[in-house]
Short mmCIF file of C-alpha atoms in Angstrom, two decimals:
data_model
loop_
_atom_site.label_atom_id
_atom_site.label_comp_id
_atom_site.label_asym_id
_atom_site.label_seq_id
_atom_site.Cartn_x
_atom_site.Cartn_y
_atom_site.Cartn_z
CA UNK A 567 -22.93 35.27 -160.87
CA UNK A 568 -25.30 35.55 -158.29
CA UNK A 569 -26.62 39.00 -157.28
CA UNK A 570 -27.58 39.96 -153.97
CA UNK A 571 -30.58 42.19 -153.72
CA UNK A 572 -29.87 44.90 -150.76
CA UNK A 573 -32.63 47.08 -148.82
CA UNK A 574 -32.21 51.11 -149.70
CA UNK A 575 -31.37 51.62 -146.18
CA UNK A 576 -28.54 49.42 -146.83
CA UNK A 577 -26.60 51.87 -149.42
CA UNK A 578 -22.91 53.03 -149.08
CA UNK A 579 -24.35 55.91 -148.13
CA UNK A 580 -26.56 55.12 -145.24
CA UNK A 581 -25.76 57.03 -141.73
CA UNK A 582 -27.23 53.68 -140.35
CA UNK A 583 -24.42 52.42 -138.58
CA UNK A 584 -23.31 48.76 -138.84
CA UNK A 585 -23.11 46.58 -135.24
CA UNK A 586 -19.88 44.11 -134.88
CA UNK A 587 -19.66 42.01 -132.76
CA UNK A 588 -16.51 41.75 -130.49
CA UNK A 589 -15.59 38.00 -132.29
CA UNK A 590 -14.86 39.83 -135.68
CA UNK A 591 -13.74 38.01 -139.08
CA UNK A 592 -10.53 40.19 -139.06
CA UNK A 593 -9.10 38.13 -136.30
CA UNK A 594 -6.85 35.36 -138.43
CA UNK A 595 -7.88 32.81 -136.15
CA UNK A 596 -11.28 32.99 -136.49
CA UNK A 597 -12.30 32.01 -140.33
CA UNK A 598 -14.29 29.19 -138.97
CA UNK A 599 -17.26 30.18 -135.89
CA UNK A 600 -20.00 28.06 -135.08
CA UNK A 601 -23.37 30.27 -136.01
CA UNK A 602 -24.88 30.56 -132.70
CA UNK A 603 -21.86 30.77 -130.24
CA UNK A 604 -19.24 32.11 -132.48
CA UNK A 605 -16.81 29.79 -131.17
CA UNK A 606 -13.72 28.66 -133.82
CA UNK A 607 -14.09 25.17 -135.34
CA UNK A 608 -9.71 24.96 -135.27
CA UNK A 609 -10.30 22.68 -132.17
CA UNK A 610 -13.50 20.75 -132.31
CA UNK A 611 -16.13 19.46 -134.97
CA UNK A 612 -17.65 21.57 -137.55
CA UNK A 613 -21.50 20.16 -137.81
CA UNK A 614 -23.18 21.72 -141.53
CA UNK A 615 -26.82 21.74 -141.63
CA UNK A 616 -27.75 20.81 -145.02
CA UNK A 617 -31.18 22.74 -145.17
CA UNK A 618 -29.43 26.02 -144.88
CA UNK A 619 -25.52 25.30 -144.86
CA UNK A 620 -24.68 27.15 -141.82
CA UNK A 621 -22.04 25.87 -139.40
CA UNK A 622 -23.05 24.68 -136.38
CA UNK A 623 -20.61 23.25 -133.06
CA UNK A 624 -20.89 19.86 -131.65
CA UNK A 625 -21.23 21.53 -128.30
CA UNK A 626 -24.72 23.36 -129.54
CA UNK A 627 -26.06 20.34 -131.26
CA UNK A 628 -25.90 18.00 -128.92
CA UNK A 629 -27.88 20.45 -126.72
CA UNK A 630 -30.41 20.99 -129.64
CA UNK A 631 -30.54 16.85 -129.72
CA UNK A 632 -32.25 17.34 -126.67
CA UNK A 633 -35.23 19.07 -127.26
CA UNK A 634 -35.45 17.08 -130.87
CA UNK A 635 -35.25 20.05 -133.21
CA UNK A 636 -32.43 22.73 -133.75
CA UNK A 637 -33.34 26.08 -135.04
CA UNK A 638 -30.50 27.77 -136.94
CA UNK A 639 -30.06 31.51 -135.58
CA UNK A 640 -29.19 33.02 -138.99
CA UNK A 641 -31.97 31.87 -141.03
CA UNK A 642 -34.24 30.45 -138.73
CA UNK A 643 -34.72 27.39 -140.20
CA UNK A 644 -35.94 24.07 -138.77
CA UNK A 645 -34.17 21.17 -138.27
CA UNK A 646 -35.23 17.52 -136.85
CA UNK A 647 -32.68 16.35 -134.24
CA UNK A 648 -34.31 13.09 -133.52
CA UNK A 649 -33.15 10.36 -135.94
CA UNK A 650 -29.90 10.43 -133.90
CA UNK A 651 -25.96 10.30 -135.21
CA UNK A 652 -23.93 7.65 -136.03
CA UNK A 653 -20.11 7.57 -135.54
CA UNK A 654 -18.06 10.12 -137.45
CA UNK A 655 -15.42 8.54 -139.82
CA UNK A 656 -12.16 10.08 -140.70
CA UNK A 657 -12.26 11.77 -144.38
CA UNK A 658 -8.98 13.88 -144.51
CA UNK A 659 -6.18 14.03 -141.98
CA UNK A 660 -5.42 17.84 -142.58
CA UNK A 661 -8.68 20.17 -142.56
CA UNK A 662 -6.41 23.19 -143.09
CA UNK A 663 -5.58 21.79 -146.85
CA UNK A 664 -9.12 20.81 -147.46
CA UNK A 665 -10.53 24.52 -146.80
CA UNK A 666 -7.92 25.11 -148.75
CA UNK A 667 -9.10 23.54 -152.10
CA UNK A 668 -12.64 23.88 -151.49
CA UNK A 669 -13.11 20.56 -149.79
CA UNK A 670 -16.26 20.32 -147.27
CA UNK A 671 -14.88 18.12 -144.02
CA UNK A 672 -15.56 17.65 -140.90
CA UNK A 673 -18.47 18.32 -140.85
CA UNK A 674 -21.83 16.63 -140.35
CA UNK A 675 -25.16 16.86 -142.36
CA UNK A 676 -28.74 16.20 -141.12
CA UNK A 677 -31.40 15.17 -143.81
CA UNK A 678 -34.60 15.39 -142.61
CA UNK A 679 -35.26 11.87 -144.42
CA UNK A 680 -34.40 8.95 -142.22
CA UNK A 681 -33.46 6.82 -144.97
CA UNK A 682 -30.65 8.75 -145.98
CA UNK A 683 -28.84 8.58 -142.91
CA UNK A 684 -26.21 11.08 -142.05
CA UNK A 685 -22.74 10.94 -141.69
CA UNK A 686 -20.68 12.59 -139.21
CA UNK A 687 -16.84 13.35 -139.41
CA UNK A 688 -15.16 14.20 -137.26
CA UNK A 689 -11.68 15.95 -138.08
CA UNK A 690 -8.59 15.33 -136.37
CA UNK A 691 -6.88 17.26 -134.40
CA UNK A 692 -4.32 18.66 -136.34
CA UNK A 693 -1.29 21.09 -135.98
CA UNK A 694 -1.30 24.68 -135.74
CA UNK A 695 -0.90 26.14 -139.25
CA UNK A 696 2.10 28.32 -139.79
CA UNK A 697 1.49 32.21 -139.22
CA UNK A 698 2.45 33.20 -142.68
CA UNK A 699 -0.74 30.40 -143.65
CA UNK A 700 -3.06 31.87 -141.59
CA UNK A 701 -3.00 35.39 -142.22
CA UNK A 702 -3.43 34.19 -146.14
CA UNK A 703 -6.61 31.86 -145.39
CA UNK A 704 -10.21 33.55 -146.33
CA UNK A 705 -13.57 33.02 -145.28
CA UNK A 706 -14.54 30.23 -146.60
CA UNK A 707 -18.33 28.39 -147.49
CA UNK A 708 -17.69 24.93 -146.69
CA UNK A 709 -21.56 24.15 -147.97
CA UNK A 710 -21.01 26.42 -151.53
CA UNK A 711 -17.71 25.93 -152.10
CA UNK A 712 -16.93 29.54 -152.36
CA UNK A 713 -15.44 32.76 -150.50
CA UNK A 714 -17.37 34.89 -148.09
CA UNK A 715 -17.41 37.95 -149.65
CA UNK A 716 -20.52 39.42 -148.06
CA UNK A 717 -21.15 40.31 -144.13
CA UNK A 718 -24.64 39.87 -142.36
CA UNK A 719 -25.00 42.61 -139.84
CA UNK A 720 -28.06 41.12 -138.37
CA UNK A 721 -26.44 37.92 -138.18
CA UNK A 722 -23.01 39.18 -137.31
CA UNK A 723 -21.34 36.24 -140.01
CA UNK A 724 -19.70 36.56 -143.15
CA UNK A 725 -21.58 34.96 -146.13
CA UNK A 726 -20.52 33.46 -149.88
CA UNK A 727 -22.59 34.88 -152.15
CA UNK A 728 -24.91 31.93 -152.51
CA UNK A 729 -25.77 32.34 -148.64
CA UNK A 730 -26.59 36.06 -149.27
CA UNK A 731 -28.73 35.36 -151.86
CA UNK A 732 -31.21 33.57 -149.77
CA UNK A 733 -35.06 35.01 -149.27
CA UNK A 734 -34.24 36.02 -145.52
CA UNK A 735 -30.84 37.46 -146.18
CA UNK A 736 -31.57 38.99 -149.34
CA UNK A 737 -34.84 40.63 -148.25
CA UNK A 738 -34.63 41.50 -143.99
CA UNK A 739 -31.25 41.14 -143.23
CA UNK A 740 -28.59 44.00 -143.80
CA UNK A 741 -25.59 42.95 -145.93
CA UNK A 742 -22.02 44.68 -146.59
CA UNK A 743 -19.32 44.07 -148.47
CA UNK A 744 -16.65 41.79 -146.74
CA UNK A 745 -13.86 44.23 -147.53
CA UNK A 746 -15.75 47.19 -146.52
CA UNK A 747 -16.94 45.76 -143.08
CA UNK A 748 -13.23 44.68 -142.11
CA UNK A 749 -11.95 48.67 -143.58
CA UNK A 750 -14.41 49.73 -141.14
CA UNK A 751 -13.22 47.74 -138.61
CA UNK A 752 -9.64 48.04 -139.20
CA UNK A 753 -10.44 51.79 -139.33
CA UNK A 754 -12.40 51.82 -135.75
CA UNK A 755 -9.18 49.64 -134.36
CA UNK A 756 -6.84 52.10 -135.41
CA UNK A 757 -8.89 54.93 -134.09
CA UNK A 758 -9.55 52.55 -130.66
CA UNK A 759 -5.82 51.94 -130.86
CA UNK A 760 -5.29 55.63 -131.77
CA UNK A 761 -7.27 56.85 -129.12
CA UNK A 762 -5.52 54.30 -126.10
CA UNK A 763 -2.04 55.46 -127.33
CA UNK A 764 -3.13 59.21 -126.97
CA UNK A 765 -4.96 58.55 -123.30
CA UNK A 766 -1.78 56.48 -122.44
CA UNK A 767 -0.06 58.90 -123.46
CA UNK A 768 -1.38 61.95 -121.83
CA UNK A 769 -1.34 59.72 -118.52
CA UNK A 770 2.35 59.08 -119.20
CA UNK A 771 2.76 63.08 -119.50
CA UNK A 772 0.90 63.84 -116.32
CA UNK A 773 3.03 60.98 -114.67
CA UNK A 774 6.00 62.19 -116.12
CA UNK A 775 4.76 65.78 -115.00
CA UNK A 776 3.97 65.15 -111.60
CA UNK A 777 7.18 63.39 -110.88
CA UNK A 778 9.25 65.99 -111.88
CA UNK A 779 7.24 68.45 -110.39
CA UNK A 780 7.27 66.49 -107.11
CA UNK A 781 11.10 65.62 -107.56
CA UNK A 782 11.21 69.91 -108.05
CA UNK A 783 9.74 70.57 -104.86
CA UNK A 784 10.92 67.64 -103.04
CA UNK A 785 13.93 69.21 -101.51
CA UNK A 786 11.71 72.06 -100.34
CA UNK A 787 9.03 69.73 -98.85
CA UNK A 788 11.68 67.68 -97.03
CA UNK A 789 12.92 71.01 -95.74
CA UNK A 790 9.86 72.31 -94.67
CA UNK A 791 9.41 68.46 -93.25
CA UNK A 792 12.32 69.04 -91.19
CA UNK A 793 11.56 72.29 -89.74
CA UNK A 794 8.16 71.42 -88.42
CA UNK A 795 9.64 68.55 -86.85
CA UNK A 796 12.63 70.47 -84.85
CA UNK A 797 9.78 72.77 -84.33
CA UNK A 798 7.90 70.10 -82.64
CA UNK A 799 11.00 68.63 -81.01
CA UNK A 800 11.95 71.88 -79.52
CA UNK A 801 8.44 72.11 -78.54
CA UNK A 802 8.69 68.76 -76.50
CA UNK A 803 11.73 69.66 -74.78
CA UNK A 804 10.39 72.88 -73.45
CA UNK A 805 7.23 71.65 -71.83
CA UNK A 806 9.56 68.42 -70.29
CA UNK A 807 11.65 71.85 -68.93
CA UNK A 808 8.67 73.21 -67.78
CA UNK A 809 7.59 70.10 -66.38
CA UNK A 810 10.50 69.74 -64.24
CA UNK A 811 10.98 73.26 -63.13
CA UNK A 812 7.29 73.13 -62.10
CA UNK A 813 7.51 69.96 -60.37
CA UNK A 814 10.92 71.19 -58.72
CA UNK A 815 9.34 74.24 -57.74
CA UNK A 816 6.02 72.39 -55.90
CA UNK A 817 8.93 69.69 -54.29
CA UNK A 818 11.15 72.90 -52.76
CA UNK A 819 7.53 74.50 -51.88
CA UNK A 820 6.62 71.25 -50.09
CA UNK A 821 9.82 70.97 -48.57
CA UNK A 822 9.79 74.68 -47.65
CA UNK A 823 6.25 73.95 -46.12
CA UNK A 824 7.55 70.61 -44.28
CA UNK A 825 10.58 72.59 -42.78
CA UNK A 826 8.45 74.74 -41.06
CA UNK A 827 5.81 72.89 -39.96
CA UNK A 828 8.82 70.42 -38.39
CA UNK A 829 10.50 74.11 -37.24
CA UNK A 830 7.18 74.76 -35.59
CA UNK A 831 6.89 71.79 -33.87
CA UNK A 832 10.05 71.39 -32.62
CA UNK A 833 10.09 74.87 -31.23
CA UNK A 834 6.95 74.42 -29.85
CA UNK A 835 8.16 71.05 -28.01
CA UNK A 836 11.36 72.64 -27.29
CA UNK A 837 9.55 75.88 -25.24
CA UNK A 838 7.15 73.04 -23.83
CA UNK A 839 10.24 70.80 -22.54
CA UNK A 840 12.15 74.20 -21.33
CA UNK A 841 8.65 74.78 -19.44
CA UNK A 842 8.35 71.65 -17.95
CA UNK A 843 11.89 71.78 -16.95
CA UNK A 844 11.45 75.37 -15.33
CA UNK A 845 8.13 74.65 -13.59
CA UNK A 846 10.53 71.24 -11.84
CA UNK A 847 13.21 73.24 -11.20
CA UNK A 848 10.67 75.41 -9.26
CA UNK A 849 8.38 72.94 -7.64
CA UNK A 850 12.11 71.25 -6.54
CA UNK A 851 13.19 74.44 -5.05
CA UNK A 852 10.14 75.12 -3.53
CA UNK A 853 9.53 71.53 -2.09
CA UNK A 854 13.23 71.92 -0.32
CA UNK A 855 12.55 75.47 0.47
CA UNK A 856 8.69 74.17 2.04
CA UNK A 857 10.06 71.35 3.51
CA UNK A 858 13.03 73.14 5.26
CA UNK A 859 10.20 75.40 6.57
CA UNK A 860 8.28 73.28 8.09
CA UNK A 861 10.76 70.84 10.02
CA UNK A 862 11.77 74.21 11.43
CA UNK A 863 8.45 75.56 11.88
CA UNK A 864 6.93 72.39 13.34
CA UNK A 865 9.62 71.85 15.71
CA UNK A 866 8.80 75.33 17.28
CA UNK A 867 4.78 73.88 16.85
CA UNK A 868 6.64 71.28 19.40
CA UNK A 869 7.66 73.37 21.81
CA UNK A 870 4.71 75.60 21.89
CA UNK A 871 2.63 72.87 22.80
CA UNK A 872 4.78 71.52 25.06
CA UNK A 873 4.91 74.35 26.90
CA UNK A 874 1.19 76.00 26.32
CA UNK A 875 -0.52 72.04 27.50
CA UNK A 876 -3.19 73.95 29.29
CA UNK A 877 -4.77 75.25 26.25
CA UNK A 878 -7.66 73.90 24.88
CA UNK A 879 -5.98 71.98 21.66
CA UNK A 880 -5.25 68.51 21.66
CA UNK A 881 -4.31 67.59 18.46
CA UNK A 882 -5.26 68.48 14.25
CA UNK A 883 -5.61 66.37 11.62
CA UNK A 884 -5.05 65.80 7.97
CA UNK A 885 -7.75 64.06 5.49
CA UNK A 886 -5.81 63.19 2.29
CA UNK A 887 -7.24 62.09 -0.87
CA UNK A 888 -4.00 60.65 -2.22
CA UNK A 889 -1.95 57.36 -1.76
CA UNK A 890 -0.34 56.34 0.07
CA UNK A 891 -3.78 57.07 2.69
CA UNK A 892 -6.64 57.38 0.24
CA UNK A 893 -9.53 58.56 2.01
CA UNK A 894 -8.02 58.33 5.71
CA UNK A 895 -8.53 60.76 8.18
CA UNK A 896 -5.08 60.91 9.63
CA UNK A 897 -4.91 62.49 12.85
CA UNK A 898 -1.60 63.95 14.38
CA UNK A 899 -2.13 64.28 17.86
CA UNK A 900 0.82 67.62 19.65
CA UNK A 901 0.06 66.29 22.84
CA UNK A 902 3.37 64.50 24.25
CA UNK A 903 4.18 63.56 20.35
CA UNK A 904 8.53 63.34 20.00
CA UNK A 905 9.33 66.27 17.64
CA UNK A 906 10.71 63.59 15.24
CA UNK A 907 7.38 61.83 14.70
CA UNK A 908 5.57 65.18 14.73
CA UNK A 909 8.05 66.46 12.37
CA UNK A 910 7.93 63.42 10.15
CA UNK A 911 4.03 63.24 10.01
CA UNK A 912 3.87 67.38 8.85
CA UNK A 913 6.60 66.57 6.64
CA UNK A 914 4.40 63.79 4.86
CA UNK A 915 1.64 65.90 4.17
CA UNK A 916 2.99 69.20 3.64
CA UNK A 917 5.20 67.16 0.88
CA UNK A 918 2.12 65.72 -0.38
CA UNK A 919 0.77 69.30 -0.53
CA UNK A 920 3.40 70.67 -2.47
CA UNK A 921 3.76 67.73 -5.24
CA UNK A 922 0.13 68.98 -6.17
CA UNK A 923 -1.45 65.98 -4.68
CA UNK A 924 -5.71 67.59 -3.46
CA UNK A 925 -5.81 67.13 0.28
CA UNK A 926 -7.95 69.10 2.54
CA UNK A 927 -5.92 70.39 5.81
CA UNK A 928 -8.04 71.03 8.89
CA UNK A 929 -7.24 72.11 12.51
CA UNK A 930 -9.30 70.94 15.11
CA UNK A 931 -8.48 73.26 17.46
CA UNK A 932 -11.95 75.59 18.14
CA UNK A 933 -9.73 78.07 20.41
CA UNK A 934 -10.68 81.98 19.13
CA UNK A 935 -6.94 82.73 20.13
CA UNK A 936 -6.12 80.63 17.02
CA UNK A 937 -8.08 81.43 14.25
CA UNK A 938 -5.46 81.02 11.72
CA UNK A 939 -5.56 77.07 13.12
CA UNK A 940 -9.32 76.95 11.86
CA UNK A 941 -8.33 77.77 8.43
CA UNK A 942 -9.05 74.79 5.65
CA UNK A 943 -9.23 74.62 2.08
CA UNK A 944 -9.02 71.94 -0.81
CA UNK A 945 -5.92 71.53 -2.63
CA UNK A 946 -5.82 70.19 -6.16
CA UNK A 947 -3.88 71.15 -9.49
CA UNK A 948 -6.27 73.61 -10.63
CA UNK A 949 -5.58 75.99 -7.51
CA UNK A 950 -1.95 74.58 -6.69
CA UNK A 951 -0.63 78.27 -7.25
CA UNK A 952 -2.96 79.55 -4.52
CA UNK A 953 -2.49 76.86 -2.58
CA UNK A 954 1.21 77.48 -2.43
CA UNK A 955 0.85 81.15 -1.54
CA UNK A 956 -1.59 80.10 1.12
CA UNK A 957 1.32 77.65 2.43
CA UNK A 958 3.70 80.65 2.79
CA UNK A 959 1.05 82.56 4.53
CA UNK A 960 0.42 80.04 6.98
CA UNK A 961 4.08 79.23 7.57
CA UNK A 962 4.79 83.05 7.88
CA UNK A 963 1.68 82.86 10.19
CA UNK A 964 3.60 80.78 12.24
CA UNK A 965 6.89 81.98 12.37
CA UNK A 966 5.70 85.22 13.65
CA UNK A 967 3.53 83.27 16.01
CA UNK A 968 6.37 81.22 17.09
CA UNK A 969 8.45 84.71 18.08
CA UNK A 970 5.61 86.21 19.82
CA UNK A 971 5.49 83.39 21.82
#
């Protein structure tokens, strides 16, 4: 039997740790990894390099074919890549029955010698096993014919005994039993598996926990939901109230504001209209009133000249400013005049006078018997109201100079 020498460091006993990788040996379909990618031979060739008997894909050889030499990772041996490959040939149709009885296939050796060219085979693709088949298949050293009892830790394989015997793996590398490294791992996937149930289930707890508590106080939040929102409704509807009454109260104030301005205005157009109408309801009465005045007064003018032709007076005259004799010095001559025409001509001015029309009346009479004759003034709408009063003067003038004559 062959004996395996292991490091002191290496004991059952050792708080070293072991490393495993993720690909472990406890997977059932997994007896069969290529040595330097740890991919499963089930589906592709299995290449054995026959200086060290480690497995080795196609996939990584024909990369090392390359470069012309292939270094195995687990014992870091050299191997000469540049005599080339000939075809594989079929040796068994089921691989799973030849690990089974300890038969090497599918698998392809380089010898360094050329002479003793190599042989590849490549195995055919065969079935997937039954489960109850694979769970009983073991590690298995296609190059030694034996079981893998032993694990690497450096190299992260399982090894026959013959393979852990080697100088490299006997006297650098870290071996463990087989059994021992998949307890260990078995033990740290329960605990893994332990430890996921108890974190799924102390999530499921707190989700189970927080539902209830929010289905608890869901009735109260939706309350409290529904009060802040008639709260905010009722909120809304008084400031639209306010809105309205404010904007009602500014229209009426407007409205108030426009009714009295209007009021204003019409009263004010209203006394202004009732003014005008007075004022030419006077002027009319005092235009008939004037006018009656001086046909009567003139036609005693008439017959004071008439009979007083010896005085020194010929005639007075009239400059208007006005249409219909703008700018005319219009001269009414008393001497032999018809008391018609005379009556007509004082009746033209005086009625020019009265309307408000400026006119300038003038007597040329220079007698000192007459002084009131000598009397002129302008007339114009600034001093109508004098004017007027001066008209009544001179007509009363007259009259009483008509009956003392």
């Amino acid at each position: 039997m062959t004996t395996i020498r292991r490091r002191p460091s290496d004991g059952p006993n050792s708080d070293q740790k072991p490393k495993f990788l993720a690909n472990s040996y406890e997977r059932e379909d997994s007896d069969l990894q290529c040595s330097n990618c740890r991919n499963s031979f089930h589906r592709q060739e299995i290449l054995v390099l026959e200086s060290c008997g480690h497995n080795v894909c196609q996939y990584c050889m024909e990369e090392a074919e390359e470069h012309g030499k292939y270094i195995c990772p687990v014992c870091l041996e050299d191997t000469n890549t540049t005599n080339g490959s000939p075809e594989p040939e079929p040796e068994r149709e089921n691989s799973y029955d030849a690990e089974k009885s300890g038969i090497t296939t599918a698998r392809q050796i380089y010898i360094g010698d050329p002479k003793n060219s190599p042989r590849r085979l490549k195995a055919k693709k065969p079935p997937p096993p039954p489960e109850d088949q694979v769970r009983e298949m073991k590690p298995f050293c296609f190059m030694h014919s034996k079981d893998r009892e032993f694990y690497c830790l450096d190299c992260d394989t399982p090894m026959c005994p013959v393979c852990a015997s080697s100088d490299i793996h006997s006297r650098f590398h870290r071996m463990r039993d087989l059994g021992e490294v998949v307890a260990i791992l078995r033990q740290n996937t329960a605990y893994a598996q332990e430890c996921i149930d108890g974190e799924l289930r102390r999530e499921m707890q707190e989700i189970m926990a927080h539902e209830e508590n929010f289905r608890k106080h869901l009735p109260k939040k939706l309350e409290t939901l529904r009060e802040r929102v008639e709260h905010q409704a009722r909120a809304v509807v008084r400031l639209v109230e306010e809105a309205k009454l404010r904007t009602g109260q500014e229209l009426e104030h407007y409205a108030d504001v426009a009714d009295k301005v209007m009021h204003k205005r019409v009263a004010k157009m209203n006394r202004q209209l009732n003014a005008a109408k007075r004022e030419s309801q006077r002027l009319s009465e005092i235009h008939e009133v004037s006018e009656a005045e001086a046909i009567k007064m003139h036609g005693r003018m008439h017959d004071f000249f008439i009979k007083n032709k010896e005085r020194n007076f010929s005639s007075f005259f009239v400059h208007s400013r006005t249409p219909p004799d703008f700018n005319v010095m219009a001269t009414v001559s008393v001497n032999n005049m018809p008391p018609k025409e005379l009556t007509e001509a004082v009746k033209r001015h005086v009625g020019w006078a009265i309307e408000g029309a400026p006119a300038i009346v003038n007597d040329t009479r220079r007698t000192p018997e007459y002084p009131l004759m000598q009397k002129g003034f302008p007339v114009h709408k600034s001093n109508f109201p004098k004017y007027l009063n001066e008209t009544k003067k001179i007509i009363l003038e007259w009259k009483k100079f008509a009956r003392t004559h």
